[in-house]
Every structure is written in structure tokens, then in C-alpha cells.
């Protein structure tokens, strides 16, 4: 008798589960959820169609309009944010480009192109530290991007810090090597239209007037080397001495005063 009862109970439970499952999938709530899911998929398909039209558009203005239209349908579309950022970058609207590239990177952390886009914008703005960090983040995802690799080398070369001996404006051998690399970067096609300020600094020892003159001499020394030995056009580089007013590190230690 027990041997017959146990299988019957199992059959009853299984049948009950099947009935509940059929009832649940046929319920109004389940049907509405399925309908909502299909609606979202349809909206995303519409956004993708508009995105593809934008790719084929011949003008930046038309691309901008279409990418915005796609985002009005699907706000979380990372590729549309990225490409809208590219449009803004080409138009020189850098703050808007940074916003769109940043949104694309947040929406899809595995998408390398927003990081490359941010690197390009910061490079154009002369914010080379941020350019390098974004290029490196993109290269972690796509290591073979040659343009970003090249721009990192240029950014590092032109943002170099030249150290001078105490109370001197003479270049060291190390400084000469650094300036050779900087000159190559400054004369590259990527920076053909760019101009740069060479900033001179000192530590906090000595009078304000003396340090201001020393920092200006240091900047002039660097400028002279770049023009005479590096082939940099003289109108591309200007100098500014800041004396002890803008220390790069606290001056209460020997290392900080370098």
C-alpha cells in the first residue's frame, strides 16, 4: 500500500506544478510583462535603425540630429552617445564631447572607443595627463590601437618636467635627452597647429624677484634649445617664469624642492 501511495503523491505534486505553471504563464501580469519586453525591443530596434542612418549621413549637423533622435528613443544606447561625442569633438564642442564620451564609457565599460575619444579631446585641450590616462584605459580594452599609442608618446614627451641644478639655468645631460624627445613631438604633424607655453619654476629659497628672474631664464634656456637644436618654430613656443609661486610639491623637503 505504501509503495503505491508515494508515487501517487509525486504524480499529484508534479501535475499540480504543471497546472500552476500554465496558469501563471497565462496570467494578465505575465502577458503584460511579455508585451513590455517586446515593446522595449522594438524601441531599441528603432533607435538602431536611426543610428545606421546617421552613419551614412554626409554632414555633421544631420548626424547630430539623428544621434539625438536615437537617444530620445533609447537613452542608454552607448554607441549613440559615443558617436554623438565624436560629432561634438569634430565641431570643437569639447565639453559636450566629454559628456557624451563619458556617458558611453559608463554605459558600457568594455567599450574602448569612448576612452580613445576622451583621450583625443583632452589631447586637443592640452590636458595631457588626462589624455594619457584615458588612452591607457582604452588600450587595456583594445591594445592594438596605433593612434592612441602614438599620442601617448607625444603627450608624455611634451608634458616633460626638466630639472635644473640648484640656482642654475644650465641644462643637464638628462634634460637634453628629454628635450630631444620633446622636440620630435612638437614638430610632429599632430601638433602642427599647436602653440605651447614653457613654464619656468624655482623652489621657495631666495627672494621673490630673484626667483622670478631665474625661472624665466630657465624657460628661455629650454625654448632656445628647442628652436636651435630641435627645429621647433619660434612662434610655437612662448615662455613664462612663475618663480616660487607655483610649487609642484611642498618645499619643506629636499625632494619637494627639486
PDB file of C-alpha atoms in Angstrom:
ATOM      1  CA  UNK A   1       0.000   0.000   0.000  1.00  0.00           C
ATOM      2  CA  UNK A   2       2.785   2.450   0.877  1.00  0.00           C
ATOM      3  CA  UNK A   3       4.575   1.612  -2.338  1.00  0.00           C
ATOM      4  CA  UNK A   4       1.510   2.757  -4.288  1.00  0.00           C
ATOM      5  CA  UNK A   5       0.844   5.876  -2.238  1.00  0.00           C
ATOM      6  CA  UNK A   6       4.249   7.532  -2.680  1.00  0.00           C
ATOM      7  CA  UNK A   7       4.243   7.515  -6.493  1.00  0.00           C
ATOM      8  CA  UNK A   8       0.677   8.846  -6.500  1.00  0.00           C
ATOM      9  CA  UNK A   9       1.720  11.760  -4.304  1.00  0.00           C
ATOM     10  CA  UNK A  10       4.639  12.512  -6.595  1.00  0.00           C
ATOM     11  CA  UNK A  11       2.361  12.437  -9.632  1.00  0.00           C
ATOM     12  CA  UNK A  12      -0.113  14.704  -7.876  1.00  0.00           C
ATOM     13  CA  UNK A  13       2.581  17.252  -6.963  1.00  0.00           C
ATOM     14  CA  UNK A  14       4.037  17.273 -10.484  1.00  0.00           C
ATOM     15  CA  UNK A  15       0.623  17.715 -12.048  1.00  0.00           C
ATOM     16  CA  UNK A  16      -0.173  20.494  -9.616  1.00  0.00           C
ATOM     17  CA  UNK A  17       3.077  22.249 -10.519  1.00  0.00           C
ATOM     18  CA  UNK A  18       2.275  21.984 -14.228  1.00  0.00           C
ATOM     19  CA  UNK A  19      -1.196  23.412 -13.686  1.00  0.00           C
ATOM     20  CA  UNK A  20       0.195  26.315 -11.669  1.00  0.00           C
ATOM     21  CA  UNK A  21       2.848  26.968 -14.314  1.00  0.00           C
ATOM     22  CA  UNK A  22       0.263  27.011 -17.105  1.00  0.00           C
ATOM     23  CA  UNK A  23      -1.997  29.317 -15.116  1.00  0.00           C
ATOM     24  CA  UNK A  24       0.904  31.636 -14.231  1.00  0.00           C
ATOM     25  CA  UNK A  25       2.171  31.999 -17.814  1.00  0.00           C
ATOM     26  CA  UNK A  26      -1.344  32.729 -18.968  1.00  0.00           C
ATOM     27  CA  UNK A  27      -1.974  35.354 -16.260  1.00  0.00           C
ATOM     28  CA  UNK A  28      -2.505  39.043 -17.199  1.00  0.00           C
ATOM     29  CA  UNK A  29       0.671  40.063 -15.325  1.00  0.00           C
ATOM     30  CA  UNK A  30       2.819  37.646 -17.323  1.00  0.00           C
ATOM     31  CA  UNK A  31       1.229  38.754 -20.591  1.00  0.00           C
ATOM     32  CA  UNK A  32       1.851  42.419 -19.738  1.00  0.00           C
ATOM     33  CA  UNK A  33       5.484  41.712 -18.857  1.00  0.00           C
ATOM     34  CA  UNK A  34       5.992  39.933 -22.176  1.00  0.00           C
ATOM     35  CA  UNK A  35       4.316  42.816 -24.006  1.00  0.00           C
ATOM     36  CA  UNK A  36       6.532  45.364 -22.231  1.00  0.00           C
ATOM     37  CA  UNK A  37       9.646  43.354 -23.114  1.00  0.00           C
ATOM     38  CA  UNK A  38       8.648  43.239 -26.766  1.00  0.00           C
ATOM     39  CA  UNK A  39       7.936  46.969 -26.691  1.00  0.00           C
ATOM     40  CA  UNK A  40      11.432  47.725 -25.335  1.00  0.00           C
ATOM     41  CA  UNK A  41      12.990  45.510 -28.018  1.00  0.00           C
ATOM     42  CA  UNK A  42      11.012  47.319 -30.720  1.00  0.00           C
ATOM     43  CA  UNK A  43      12.118  50.725 -29.433  1.00  0.00           C
ATOM     44  CA  UNK A  44      15.746  49.641 -29.413  1.00  0.00           C
ATOM     45  CA  UNK A  45      15.406  48.362 -32.969  1.00  0.00           C
ATOM     46  CA  UNK A  46      14.015  51.763 -33.994  1.00  0.00           C
ATOM     47  CA  UNK A  47      16.973  53.506 -32.317  1.00  0.00           C
ATOM     48  CA  UNK A  48      19.418  51.199 -34.111  1.00  0.00           C
ATOM     49  CA  UNK A  49      17.792  51.943 -37.463  1.00  0.00           C
ATOM     50  CA  UNK A  50      18.200  55.686 -36.866  1.00  0.00           C
ATOM     51  CA  UNK A  51      21.798  55.084 -35.763  1.00  0.00           C
ATOM     52  CA  UNK A  52      22.565  53.299 -39.034  1.00  0.00           C
ATOM     53  CA  UNK A  53      21.051  56.205 -40.976  1.00  0.00           C
ATOM     54  CA  UNK A  54      23.313  58.587 -39.079  1.00  0.00           C
ATOM     55  CA  UNK A  55      26.390  56.570 -40.061  1.00  0.00           C
ATOM     56  CA  UNK A  56      25.530  57.126 -43.723  1.00  0.00           C
ATOM     57  CA  UNK A  57      24.791  60.847 -43.321  1.00  0.00           C
ATOM     58  CA  UNK A  58      27.146  63.260 -45.092  1.00  0.00           C
ATOM     59  CA  UNK A  59      27.002  66.222 -42.701  1.00  0.00           C
ATOM     60  CA  UNK A  60      27.839  66.619 -39.024  1.00  0.00           C
ATOM     61  CA  UNK A  61      24.607  68.517 -38.419  1.00  0.00           C
ATOM     62  CA  UNK A  62      22.487  65.676 -39.794  1.00  0.00           C
ATOM     63  CA  UNK A  63      24.438  63.106 -37.795  1.00  0.00           C
ATOM     64  CA  UNK A  64      23.960  65.125 -34.641  1.00  0.00           C
ATOM     65  CA  UNK A  65      20.203  65.333 -35.252  1.00  0.00           C
ATOM     66  CA  UNK A  66      19.886  61.599 -35.880  1.00  0.00           C
ATOM     67  CA  UNK A  67      22.042  60.520 -32.922  1.00  0.00           C
ATOM     68  CA  UNK A  68      19.986  62.747 -30.633  1.00  0.00           C
ATOM     69  CA  UNK A  69      16.805  61.261 -32.117  1.00  0.00           C
ATOM     70  CA  UNK A  70      18.097  57.743 -31.439  1.00  0.00           C
ATOM     71  CA  UNK A  71      18.911  58.692 -27.848  1.00  0.00           C
ATOM     72  CA  UNK A  72      15.451  60.149 -27.328  1.00  0.00           C
ATOM     73  CA  UNK A  73      14.141  56.646 -28.045  1.00  0.00           C
ATOM     74  CA  UNK A  74      16.854  54.720 -26.188  1.00  0.00           C
ATOM     75  CA  UNK A  75      18.720  56.894 -23.696  1.00  0.00           C
ATOM     76  CA  UNK A  76      21.050  54.074 -22.655  1.00  0.00           C
ATOM     77  CA  UNK A  77      22.481  53.480 -26.148  1.00  0.00           C
ATOM     78  CA  UNK A  78      26.283  53.634 -25.630  1.00  0.00           C
ATOM     79  CA  UNK A  79      27.247  53.641 -29.321  1.00  0.00           C
ATOM     80  CA  UNK A  80      24.960  56.618 -29.992  1.00  0.00           C
ATOM     81  CA  UNK A  81      26.468  58.568 -27.078  1.00  0.00           C
ATOM     82  CA  UNK A  82      29.964  57.751 -28.365  1.00  0.00           C
ATOM     83  CA  UNK A  83      29.238  58.840 -31.936  1.00  0.00           C
ATOM     84  CA  UNK A  84      27.476  61.994 -30.777  1.00  0.00           C
ATOM     85  CA  UNK A  85      30.625  62.737 -28.784  1.00  0.00           C
ATOM     86  CA  UNK A  86      32.640  62.296 -31.988  1.00  0.00           C
ATOM     87  CA  UNK A  87      30.393  64.804 -33.773  1.00  0.00           C
ATOM     88  CA  UNK A  88      30.821  67.348 -30.976  1.00  0.00           C
ATOM     89  CA  UNK A  89      34.582  66.809 -30.978  1.00  0.00           C
ATOM     90  CA  UNK A  90      34.762  67.497 -34.729  1.00  0.00           C
ATOM     91  CA  UNK A  91      32.672  70.648 -34.178  1.00  0.00           C
ATOM     92  CA  UNK A  92      35.020  71.859 -31.449  1.00  0.00           C
ATOM     93  CA  UNK A  93      32.334  71.498 -28.760  1.00  0.00           C
ATOM     94  CA  UNK A  94      34.700  69.806 -26.371  1.00  0.00           C
ATOM     95  CA  UNK A  95      32.711  69.994 -23.129  1.00  0.00           C
ATOM     96  CA  UNK A  96      29.740  68.346 -24.815  1.00  0.00           C
ATOM     97  CA  UNK A  97      32.039  65.745 -26.370  1.00  0.00           C
ATOM     98  CA  UNK A  98      33.476  64.912 -22.934  1.00  0.00           C
ATOM     99  CA  UNK A  99      29.957  64.483 -21.563  1.00  0.00           C
ATOM    100  CA  UNK A 100      28.852  62.089 -24.320  1.00  0.00           C
ATOM    101  CA  UNK A 101      32.063  60.051 -24.326  1.00  0.00           C
ATOM    102  CA  UNK A 102      31.869  59.743 -20.532  1.00  0.00           C
ATOM    103  CA  UNK A 103      28.258  58.534 -20.671  1.00  0.00           C
ATOM    104  CA  UNK A 104      29.175  55.932 -23.298  1.00  0.00           C
ATOM    105  CA  UNK A 105      32.045  54.666 -21.139  1.00  0.00           C
ATOM    106  CA  UNK A 106      29.767  54.383 -18.100  1.00  0.00           C
ATOM    107  CA  UNK A 107      27.018  52.587 -20.016  1.00  0.00           C
ATOM    108  CA  UNK A 108      29.472  50.060 -21.480  1.00  0.00           C
ATOM    109  CA  UNK A 109      32.742  49.769 -19.522  1.00  0.00           C
ATOM    110  CA  UNK A 110      34.055  47.228 -22.071  1.00  0.00           C
ATOM    111  CA  UNK A 111      33.702  49.701 -24.967  1.00  0.00           C
ATOM    112  CA  UNK A 112      37.193  51.132 -25.747  1.00  0.00           C
ATOM    113  CA  UNK A 113      36.245  53.898 -28.182  1.00  0.00           C
ATOM    114  CA  UNK A 114      34.810  56.387 -25.637  1.00  0.00           C
ATOM    115  CA  UNK A 115      38.146  56.270 -23.798  1.00  0.00           C
ATOM    116  CA  UNK A 116      40.034  56.940 -27.030  1.00  0.00           C
ATOM    117  CA  UNK A 117      37.623  59.799 -27.744  1.00  0.00           C
ATOM    118  CA  UNK A 118      38.214  61.307 -24.296  1.00  0.00           C
ATOM    119  CA  UNK A 119      41.952  60.954 -24.843  1.00  0.00           C
ATOM    120  CA  UNK A 120      41.703  62.847 -28.146  1.00  0.00           C
ATOM    121  CA  UNK A 121      39.643  65.672 -26.632  1.00  0.00           C
ATOM    122  CA  UNK A 122      41.952  66.150 -23.653  1.00  0.00           C
ATOM    123  CA  UNK A 123      44.950  65.989 -26.026  1.00  0.00           C
ATOM    124  CA  UNK A 124      43.479  68.839 -28.079  1.00  0.00           C
ATOM    125  CA  UNK A 125      42.805  70.816 -24.897  1.00  0.00           C
ATOM    126  CA  UNK A 126      46.415  70.401 -23.791  1.00  0.00           C
ATOM    127  CA  UNK A 127      45.412  68.399 -20.728  1.00  0.00           C
ATOM    128  CA  UNK A 128      47.967  65.712 -21.414  1.00  0.00           C
ATOM    129  CA  UNK A 129      47.802  63.908 -18.079  1.00  0.00           C
ATOM    130  CA  UNK A 130      44.092  63.197 -18.567  1.00  0.00           C
ATOM    131  CA  UNK A 131      44.693  62.336 -22.223  1.00  0.00           C
ATOM    132  CA  UNK A 132      47.276  59.725 -21.257  1.00  0.00           C
ATOM    133  CA  UNK A 133      45.090  58.160 -18.544  1.00  0.00           C
ATOM    134  CA  UNK A 134      42.145  57.791 -20.944  1.00  0.00           C
ATOM    135  CA  UNK A 135      44.310  56.425 -23.752  1.00  0.00           C
ATOM    136  CA  UNK A 136      45.737  53.849 -21.364  1.00  0.00           C
ATOM    137  CA  UNK A 137      42.256  52.828 -20.235  1.00  0.00           C
ATOM    138  CA  UNK A 138      41.213  52.329 -23.851  1.00  0.00           C
ATOM    139  CA  UNK A 139      44.363  50.368 -24.658  1.00  0.00           C
ATOM    140  CA  UNK A 140      43.599  47.956 -21.829  1.00  0.00           C
ATOM    141  CA  UNK A 141      40.493  47.017 -23.832  1.00  0.00           C
ATOM    142  CA  UNK A 142      41.978  47.328 -27.330  1.00  0.00           C
ATOM    143  CA  UNK A 143      45.784  47.074 -27.097  1.00  0.00           C
ATOM    144  CA  UNK A 144      46.472  47.399 -30.842  1.00  0.00           C
ATOM    145  CA  UNK A 145      45.167  50.952 -31.358  1.00  0.00           C
ATOM    146  CA  UNK A 146      48.194  52.580 -33.037  1.00  0.00           C
ATOM    147  CA  UNK A 147      46.885  56.152 -32.944  1.00  0.00           C
ATOM    148  CA  UNK A 148      46.455  56.097 -29.171  1.00  0.00           C
ATOM    149  CA  UNK A 149      49.871  54.525 -28.675  1.00  0.00           C
ATOM    150  CA  UNK A 150      51.439  57.322 -30.730  1.00  0.00           C
ATOM    151  CA  UNK A 151      49.523  60.078 -28.940  1.00  0.00           C
ATOM    152  CA  UNK A 152      50.590  58.764 -25.536  1.00  0.00           C
ATOM    153  CA  UNK A 153      54.243  59.068 -26.572  1.00  0.00           C
ATOM    154  CA  UNK A 154      53.669  62.613 -27.827  1.00  0.00           C
ATOM    155  CA  UNK A 155      51.727  63.641 -24.700  1.00  0.00           C
ATOM    156  CA  UNK A 156      54.395  62.276 -22.385  1.00  0.00           C
ATOM    157  CA  UNK A 157      57.175  63.990 -24.379  1.00  0.00           C
ATOM    158  CA  UNK A 158      55.637  67.464 -24.367  1.00  0.00           C
ATOM    159  CA  UNK A 159      54.494  67.366 -20.734  1.00  0.00           C
ATOM    160  CA  UNK A 160      58.005  66.519 -19.531  1.00  0.00           C
ATOM    161  CA  UNK A 161      59.460  68.153 -16.408  1.00  0.00           C
ATOM    162  CA  UNK A 162      63.010  69.423 -16.847  1.00  0.00           C
ATOM    163  CA  UNK A 163      65.033  69.545 -13.622  1.00  0.00           C
ATOM    164  CA  UNK A 164      67.807  72.143 -13.179  1.00  0.00           C
ATOM    165  CA  UNK A 165      70.691  72.170 -10.717  1.00  0.00           C
ATOM    166  CA  UNK A 166      70.261  74.457  -7.711  1.00  0.00           C
ATOM    167  CA  UNK A 167      70.450  78.156  -8.596  1.00  0.00           C
ATOM    168  CA  UNK A 168      71.177  77.334 -12.252  1.00  0.00           C
ATOM    169  CA  UNK A 169      69.586  77.676 -15.682  1.00  0.00           C
ATOM    170  CA  UNK A 170      72.014  75.245 -17.357  1.00  0.00           C
ATOM    171  CA  UNK A 171      70.699  72.072 -18.980  1.00  0.00           C
ATOM    172  CA  UNK A 172      71.896  68.726 -17.670  1.00  0.00           C
ATOM    173  CA  UNK A 173      72.624  65.740 -19.927  1.00  0.00           C
ATOM    174  CA  UNK A 174      69.335  64.187 -18.796  1.00  0.00           C
ATOM    175  CA  UNK A 175      67.471  67.375 -19.682  1.00  0.00           C
ATOM    176  CA  UNK A 176      68.999  67.404 -23.175  1.00  0.00           C
ATOM    177  CA  UNK A 177      67.770  63.848 -23.814  1.00  0.00           C
ATOM    178  CA  UNK A 178      64.290  64.818 -22.626  1.00  0.00           C
ATOM    179  CA  UNK A 179      64.216  67.885 -24.856  1.00  0.00           C
ATOM    180  CA  UNK A 180      65.253  65.883 -27.923  1.00  0.00           C
ATOM    181  CA  UNK A 181      62.142  63.745 -27.450  1.00  0.00           C
ATOM    182  CA  UNK A 182      60.021  66.820 -26.774  1.00  0.00           C
ATOM    183  CA  UNK A 183      61.285  68.465 -29.977  1.00  0.00           C
ATOM    184  CA  UNK A 184      60.284  65.403 -32.009  1.00  0.00           C
ATOM    185  CA  UNK A 185      56.792  65.610 -30.522  1.00  0.00           C
ATOM    186  CA  UNK A 186      56.467  69.367 -31.074  1.00  0.00           C
ATOM    187  CA  UNK A 187      57.410  69.041 -34.753  1.00  0.00           C
ATOM    188  CA  UNK A 188      55.039  66.113 -35.399  1.00  0.00           C
ATOM    189  CA  UNK A 189      52.112  66.573 -37.818  1.00  0.00           C
ATOM    190  CA  UNK A 190      49.641  66.070 -34.948  1.00  0.00           C
ATOM    191  CA  UNK A 191      50.852  69.297 -33.321  1.00  0.00           C
ATOM    192  CA  UNK A 192      51.408  71.349 -36.479  1.00  0.00           C
ATOM    193  CA  UNK A 193      48.836  73.967 -35.466  1.00  0.00           C
ATOM    194  CA  UNK A 194      49.511  73.928 -31.719  1.00  0.00           C
ATOM    195  CA  UNK A 195      51.360  76.500 -29.613  1.00  0.00           C
ATOM    196  CA  UNK A 196      52.872  75.914 -26.190  1.00  0.00           C
ATOM    197  CA  UNK A 197      53.879  77.772 -23.062  1.00  0.00           C
ATOM    198  CA  UNK A 198      57.156  76.769 -21.441  1.00  0.00           C
ATOM    199  CA  UNK A 199      56.818  77.363 -17.727  1.00  0.00           C
ATOM    200  CA  UNK A 200      59.813  78.064 -15.527  1.00  0.00           C
ATOM    201  CA  UNK A 201      59.799  77.407 -11.768  1.00  0.00           C
ATOM    202  CA  UNK A 202      62.075  77.583  -8.723  1.00  0.00           C
ATOM    203  CA  UNK A 203      61.916  76.395  -5.138  1.00  0.00           C
ATOM    204  CA  UNK A 204      60.979  78.722  -2.280  1.00  0.00           C
ATOM    205  CA  UNK A 205      64.502  79.715  -1.253  1.00  0.00           C
ATOM    206  CA  UNK A 206      65.569  83.254  -2.102  1.00  0.00           C
ATOM    207  CA  UNK A 207      63.662  86.446  -2.825  1.00  0.00           C
ATOM    208  CA  UNK A 208      60.576  86.646  -4.982  1.00  0.00           C
ATOM    209  CA  UNK A 209      62.259  88.870  -7.578  1.00  0.00           C
ATOM    210  CA  UNK A 210      65.379  86.721  -7.911  1.00  0.00           C
ATOM    211  CA  UNK A 211      63.361  83.516  -8.296  1.00  0.00           C
ATOM    212  CA  UNK A 212      61.125  85.124 -10.891  1.00  0.00           C
ATOM    213  CA  UNK A 213      64.163  86.060 -12.991  1.00  0.00           C
ATOM    214  CA  UNK A 214      65.752  82.619 -12.533  1.00  0.00           C
ATOM    215  CA  UNK A 215      62.568  80.816 -13.559  1.00  0.00           C
ATOM    216  CA  UNK A 216      62.298  82.980 -16.679  1.00  0.00           C
ATOM    217  CA  UNK A 217      65.922  82.224 -17.613  1.00  0.00           C
ATOM    218  CA  UNK A 218      65.235  78.503 -17.222  1.00  0.00           C
ATOM    219  CA  UNK A 219      62.224  78.700 -19.511  1.00  0.00           C
ATOM    220  CA  UNK A 220      64.249  80.712 -22.047  1.00  0.00           C
ATOM    221  CA  UNK A 221      67.002  78.078 -21.967  1.00  0.00           C
ATOM    222  CA  UNK A 222      64.503  75.339 -22.811  1.00  0.00           C
ATOM    223  CA  UNK A 223      62.915  77.436 -25.554  1.00  0.00           C
ATOM    224  CA  UNK A 224      66.314  78.214 -27.063  1.00  0.00           C
ATOM    225  CA  UNK A 225      67.288  74.545 -27.196  1.00  0.00           C
ATOM    226  CA  UNK A 226      64.008  73.543 -28.838  1.00  0.00           C
ATOM    227  CA  UNK A 227      64.349  76.226 -31.518  1.00  0.00           C
ATOM    228  CA  UNK A 228      68.087  75.952 -32.222  1.00  0.00           C
ATOM    229  CA  UNK A 229      68.629  72.219 -31.752  1.00  0.00           C
ATOM    230  CA  UNK A 230      65.157  70.784 -32.133  1.00  0.00           C
ATOM    231  CA  UNK A 231      63.862  72.613 -35.194  1.00  0.00           C
ATOM    232  CA  UNK A 232      60.797  73.986 -33.410  1.00  0.00           C
ATOM    233  CA  UNK A 233      59.417  77.200 -34.924  1.00  0.00           C
ATOM    234  CA  UNK A 234      59.902  80.166 -32.629  1.00  0.00           C
ATOM    235  CA  UNK A 235      56.253  81.218 -32.844  1.00  0.00           C
ATOM    236  CA  UNK A 236      55.109  77.855 -31.447  1.00  0.00           C
ATOM    237  CA  UNK A 237      56.697  78.311 -28.009  1.00  0.00           C
ATOM    238  CA  UNK A 238      56.427  81.178 -25.533  1.00  0.00           C
ATOM    239  CA  UNK A 239      57.938  81.379 -22.067  1.00  0.00           C
ATOM    240  CA  UNK A 240      56.575  82.316 -18.673  1.00  0.00           C
ATOM    241  CA  UNK A 241      58.511  82.424 -15.402  1.00  0.00           C
ATOM    242  CA  UNK A 242      56.481  81.720 -12.268  1.00  0.00           C
ATOM    243  CA  UNK A 243      59.277  81.901  -9.725  1.00  0.00           C
ATOM    244  CA  UNK A 244      58.342  80.247  -6.448  1.00  0.00           C
ATOM    245  CA  UNK A 245      54.611  80.997  -6.785  1.00  0.00           C
ATOM    246  CA  UNK A 246      53.525  77.617  -8.171  1.00  0.00           C
ATOM    247  CA  UNK A 247      55.447  74.816  -6.462  1.00  0.00           C
ATOM    248  CA  UNK A 248      54.792  71.360  -7.901  1.00  0.00           C
ATOM    249  CA  UNK A 249      55.336  69.806  -4.480  1.00  0.00           C
ATOM    250  CA  UNK A 250      55.638  71.045  -0.856  1.00  0.00           C
ATOM    251  CA  UNK A 251      59.004  72.770  -0.433  1.00  0.00           C
ATOM    252  CA  UNK A 252      59.637  71.627   3.145  1.00  0.00           C
ATOM    253  CA  UNK A 253      61.825  68.709   1.992  1.00  0.00           C
ATOM    254  CA  UNK A 254      64.824  68.451  -0.342  1.00  0.00           C
ATOM    255  CA  UNK A 255      62.902  66.146  -2.689  1.00  0.00           C
ATOM    256  CA  UNK A 256      59.970  68.547  -2.824  1.00  0.00           C
ATOM    257  CA  UNK A 257      62.275  71.445  -3.760  1.00  0.00           C
ATOM    258  CA  UNK A 258      63.654  69.676  -6.854  1.00  0.00           C
TER     259      UNK A 258
END
